[in-house]
Amino acid sequence: MNVTAKPFDDVNIRLAIKYSMNRDEVVDKVFLGHGVVGNDNPIAPTVKFAVDPQPRHSYNPETAKAFLKKAGLETLAFDLSVAEAAFAGAVDAALLWKEHAKACGIDINVIREPDDGYWDNVWLKKPFVASYWSGRPTVDWMMTTAYAADAAWNDTFWKNPRFNELLVQARSETDEAKRAAMYAEMQQLVHDDGGLVNMVFNSYVEA
């Protein structure tokens, strides 16, 4: 989500959306079980300093409705732009999510964008899009590439002062325990406040 665009500029709306997806079903039906359910933290469990922020953003229509109410809404409708160019299964995942979200009072209008030119014309342009990230081997690399305030590929347009302060500090922190705490707080901030809905860390299956 572009957190500078309405209605995604309200953190309560973002949280309602995060609770409106049945991620287990997406992993089972779209990825055929070849993946680990995401929890709106871009750092994969295999990466050093990864944490699992709490609470988990599991499918919960009542919690989603409660966050909509905090935002002063009973229902919510928005467009979601997707294409297979974003990742294999993106369209199916969006359509499945649309069904989940109905029980939360959320109407997702899934727009199937052309594969051709998706990264030039949709990504970083439309307010809510599908995308994928290849894994980075360190927390700093992933966060610097996609979540730092001035990052060219900050596709959620998220600018959190505390996050950016920690990102710089952690690079020069030689005490591993202190560094781990900084990275844990950064992951929690993305989870709680950011515009990422991370449905899955997909497995790479090759033969």
One Martini backbone bead per residue (centre of mass of N, CA, C, O) as a GRO file, in nm:
protein
  207
    1MET     BB    1   0.097   0.035   0.021
    2ASN     BB    2   0.032   0.370  -0.009
    3VAL     BB    3   0.064   0.570   0.280
    4THR     BB    4  -0.014   0.856   0.121
    5ALA     BB    5  -0.281   0.723   0.038
    6LYS     BB    6  -0.600   0.708   0.010
    7PRO     BB    7  -0.680   0.518   0.294
    8PHE     BB    8  -0.362   0.434   0.376
    9ASP     BB    9  -0.294   0.679   0.590
   10ASP     BB   10  -0.434   0.482   0.792
   11VAL     BB   11  -0.342   0.254   1.024
   12ASN     BB   12  -0.622   0.119   1.069
   13ILE     BB   13  -0.660   0.036   0.778
   14ARG     BB   14  -0.407  -0.135   0.751
   15LEU     BB   15  -0.487  -0.338   0.975
   16ALA     BB   16  -0.750  -0.436   0.858
   17ILE     BB   17  -0.621  -0.553   0.602
   18LYS     BB   18  -0.424  -0.756   0.743
   19TYR     BB   19  -0.684  -0.920   0.874
   20SER     BB   20  -0.831  -1.006   0.574
   21MET     BB   21  -0.626  -1.249   0.537
   22ASN     BB   22  -0.592  -1.590   0.437
   23ARG     BB   23  -0.283  -1.717   0.428
   24ASP     BB   24  -0.308  -2.022   0.445
   25GLU     BB   25  -0.486  -2.047   0.189
   26VAL     BB   26  -0.290  -1.921  -0.008
   27VAL     BB   27  -0.060  -2.123   0.030
   28ASP     BB   28  -0.227  -2.378  -0.041
   29LYS     BB   29  -0.373  -2.281  -0.322
   30VAL     BB   30  -0.141  -2.111  -0.474
   31PHE     BB   31   0.141  -2.258  -0.351
   32LEU     BB   32   0.096  -2.558  -0.259
   33GLY     BB   33   0.274  -2.521   0.022
   34HIS     BB   34   0.528  -2.342  -0.099
   35GLY     BB   35   0.549  -2.207   0.211
   36VAL     BB   36   0.550  -1.924   0.436
   37VAL     BB   37   0.384  -1.747   0.639
   38GLY     BB   38   0.323  -1.421   0.670
   39ASN     BB   39   0.386  -1.103   0.900
   40ASP     BB   40   0.472  -0.815   0.793
   41ASN     BB   41   0.775  -0.916   0.737
   42PRO     BB   42   1.059  -0.903   0.521
   43ILE     BB   43   1.208  -1.105   0.709
   44ALA     BB   44   1.331  -1.395   0.692
   45PRO     BB   45   1.377  -1.666   0.904
   46THR     BB   46   1.682  -1.726   0.781
   47VAL     BB   47   1.768  -1.456   0.888
   48LYS     BB   48   1.961  -1.274   1.058
   49PHE     BB   49   1.759  -1.120   1.311
   50ALA     BB   50   1.502  -1.250   1.295
   51VAL     BB   51   1.151  -1.194   1.354
   52ASP     BB   52   0.821  -1.241   1.518
   53PRO     BB   53   0.587  -1.041   1.524
   54GLN     BB   54   0.361  -0.893   1.754
   55PRO     BB   55   0.095  -0.972   1.644
   56ARG     BB   56  -0.048  -1.183   1.446
   57HIS     BB   57  -0.173  -1.155   1.105
   58SER     BB   58  -0.448  -1.303   1.122
   59TYR     BB   59  -0.744  -1.412   1.040
   60ASN     BB   60  -0.990  -1.142   1.146
   61PRO     BB   61  -1.286  -0.997   1.114
   62GLU     BB   62  -1.326  -0.855   1.390
   63THR     BB   63  -1.061  -0.699   1.393
   64ALA     BB   64  -1.102  -0.552   1.129
   65LYS     BB   65  -1.363  -0.403   1.218
   66ALA     BB   66  -1.233  -0.254   1.459
   67PHE     BB   67  -1.038  -0.083   1.283
   68LEU     BB   68  -1.251   0.053   1.114
   69LYS     BB   69  -1.390   0.192   1.353
   70LYS     BB   70  -1.141   0.363   1.434
   71ALA     BB   71  -1.167   0.505   1.136
   72GLY     BB   72  -1.494   0.550   1.096
   73LEU     BB   73  -1.587   0.260   0.980
   74GLU     BB   74  -1.778  -0.011   0.829
   75THR     BB   75  -1.651   0.020   0.543
   76LEU     BB   76  -1.446  -0.094   0.252
   77ALA     BB   77  -1.292   0.040  -0.053
   78PHE     BB   78  -1.063  -0.096  -0.311
   79ASP     BB   79  -0.787  -0.107  -0.515
   80LEU     BB   80  -0.613  -0.389  -0.687
   81SER     BB   81  -0.307  -0.432  -0.845
   82VAL     BB   82  -0.249  -0.696  -1.087
   83ALA     BB   83  -0.003  -0.954  -1.194
   84GLU     BB   84   0.196  -1.205  -1.309
   85ALA     BB   85   0.451  -1.022  -1.307
   86ALA     BB   86   0.477  -0.998  -1.002
   87PHE     BB   87   0.363  -1.304  -0.958
   88ALA     BB   88   0.301  -1.622  -0.936
   89GLY     BB   89  -0.047  -1.591  -0.840
   90ALA     BB   90  -0.158  -1.299  -0.796
   91VAL     BB   91  -0.450  -1.318  -0.899
   92ASP     BB   92  -0.551  -1.550  -0.723
   93ALA     BB   93  -0.482  -1.417  -0.452
   94ALA     BB   94  -0.668  -1.171  -0.485
   95LEU     BB   95  -0.938  -1.327  -0.523
   96LEU     BB   96  -0.923  -1.472  -0.251
   97TRP     BB   97  -0.908  -1.218  -0.075
   98LYS     BB   98  -1.177  -1.097  -0.156
   99GLU     BB   99  -1.339  -1.321  -0.009
  100HIS     BB  100  -1.230  -1.277   0.276
  101ALA     BB  101  -1.301  -0.960   0.307
  102LYS     BB  102  -1.612  -0.962   0.317
  103ALA     BB  103  -1.629  -1.043   0.631
  104CYS     BB  104  -1.487  -0.740   0.696
  105GLY     BB  105  -1.612  -0.506   0.506
  106ILE     BB  106  -1.434  -0.566   0.238
  107ASP     BB  107  -1.380  -0.423  -0.093
  108ILE     BB  108  -1.207  -0.576  -0.356
  109ASN     BB  109  -1.079  -0.437  -0.652
  110VAL     BB  110  -0.968  -0.631  -0.903
  111ILE     BB  111  -0.691  -0.544  -1.112
  112ARG     BB  112  -0.596  -0.652  -1.425
  113GLU     BB  113  -0.294  -0.612  -1.540
  114PRO     BB  114  -0.062  -0.582  -1.756
  115ASP     BB  115   0.234  -0.734  -1.795
  116ASP     BB  116   0.311  -0.521  -1.977
  117GLY     BB  117   0.466  -0.272  -1.792
  118TYR     BB  118   0.423  -0.308  -1.483
  119TRP     BB  119   0.691  -0.177  -1.357
  120ASP     BB  120   0.631   0.109  -1.504
  121ASN     BB  121   0.290   0.154  -1.463
  122VAL     BB  122   0.230   0.040  -1.154
  123TRP     BB  123   0.469   0.030  -1.003
  124LEU     BB  124   0.480   0.321  -0.806
  125LYS     BB  125   0.178   0.428  -0.904
  126LYS     BB  126  -0.018   0.265  -0.764
  127PRO     BB  127  -0.166   0.236  -0.443
  128PHE     BB  128  -0.217  -0.091  -0.498
  129VAL     BB  129   0.016  -0.365  -0.511
  130ALA     BB  130   0.189  -0.615  -0.658
  131SER     BB  131   0.479  -0.791  -0.523
  132TYR     BB  132   0.832  -0.879  -0.523
  133TRP     BB  133   1.108  -1.027  -0.331
  134SER     BB  134   1.414  -1.092  -0.321
  135GLY     BB  135   1.634  -1.213  -0.123
  136ARG     BB  136   1.820  -1.096   0.150
  137PRO     BB  137   2.097  -1.165   0.369
  138THR     BB  138   2.015  -0.889   0.514
  139VAL     BB  139   1.855  -0.656   0.689
  140ASP     BB  140   1.982  -0.399   0.573
  141TRP     BB  141   1.937  -0.455   0.273
  142MET     BB  142   1.630  -0.470   0.274
  143MET     BB  143   1.564  -0.200   0.422
  144THR     BB  144   1.728  -0.009   0.233
  145THR     BB  145   1.581  -0.084  -0.039
  146ALA     BB  146   1.244  -0.069   0.076
  147TYR     BB  147   1.223   0.132   0.371
  148ALA     BB  148   1.366   0.368   0.329
  149ALA     BB  149   1.284   0.689   0.283
  150ASP     BB  150   1.506   0.726   0.020
  151ALA     BB  151   1.419   0.491  -0.142
  152ALA     BB  152   1.354   0.411  -0.470
  153TRP     BB  153   1.196   0.120  -0.369
  154ASN     BB  154   0.967   0.249  -0.188
  155ASP     BB  155   0.652   0.099  -0.232
  156THR     BB  156   0.507   0.240   0.043
  157PHE     BB  157   0.608   0.531   0.127
  158TRP     BB  158   0.763   0.490   0.395
  159LYS     BB  159   0.813   0.722   0.689
  160ASN     BB  160   1.014   0.642   0.971
  161PRO     BB  161   1.207   0.789   1.197
  162ARG     BB  162   1.289   0.554   1.384
  163PHE     BB  163   1.375   0.356   1.168
  164ASN     BB  164   1.600   0.537   1.036
  165GLU     BB  165   1.770   0.562   1.289
  166LEU     BB  166   1.826   0.255   1.328
  167LEU     BB  167   1.951   0.189   1.054
  168VAL     BB  168   2.209   0.357   1.104
  169GLN     BB  169   2.302   0.251   1.383
  170ALA     BB  170   2.331  -0.060   1.317
  171ARG     BB  171   2.583  -0.048   1.126
  172SER     BB  172   2.786   0.045   1.389
  173GLU     BB  173   2.706  -0.191   1.570
  174THR     BB  174   2.907  -0.427   1.765
  175ASP     BB  175   2.682  -0.512   1.948
  176GLU     BB  176   2.486  -0.777   1.894
  177ALA     BB  177   2.252  -0.732   2.094
  178LYS     BB  178   2.188  -0.441   2.011
  179ARG     BB  179   2.143  -0.499   1.713
  180ALA     BB  180   1.911  -0.699   1.746
  181ALA     BB  181   1.719  -0.493   1.882
  182MET     BB  182   1.703  -0.300   1.646
  183TYR     BB  183   1.594  -0.503   1.435
  184ALA     BB  184   1.341  -0.578   1.592
  185GLU     BB  185   1.213  -0.294   1.595
  186MET     BB  186   1.200  -0.257   1.289
  187GLN     BB  187   1.012  -0.499   1.233
  188GLN     BB  188   0.780  -0.397   1.411
  189LEU     BB  189   0.724  -0.133   1.259
  190VAL     BB  190   0.642  -0.256   0.992
  191HIS     BB  191   0.414  -0.433   1.103
  192ASP     BB  192   0.244  -0.195   1.250
  193ASP     BB  193   0.284   0.064   1.017
  194GLY     BB  194   0.305  -0.042   0.749
  195GLY     BB  195   0.231  -0.133   0.384
  196LEU     BB  196   0.271  -0.440   0.433
  197VAL     BB  197   0.154  -0.753   0.275
  198ASN     BB  198   0.279  -1.059   0.384
  199MET     BB  199   0.187  -1.374   0.279
  200VAL     BB  200   0.483  -1.492   0.168
  201PHE     BB  201   0.742  -1.733   0.181
  202ASN     BB  202   0.872  -1.867  -0.082
  203SER     BB  203   0.953  -2.150  -0.241
  204TYR     BB  204   1.222  -2.298  -0.414
  205VAL     BB  205   1.140  -2.504  -0.692
  206GLU     BB  206   1.354  -2.757  -0.832
  207ALA     BB  207   1.455  -2.986  -1.135
   0.00000   0.00000   0.00000
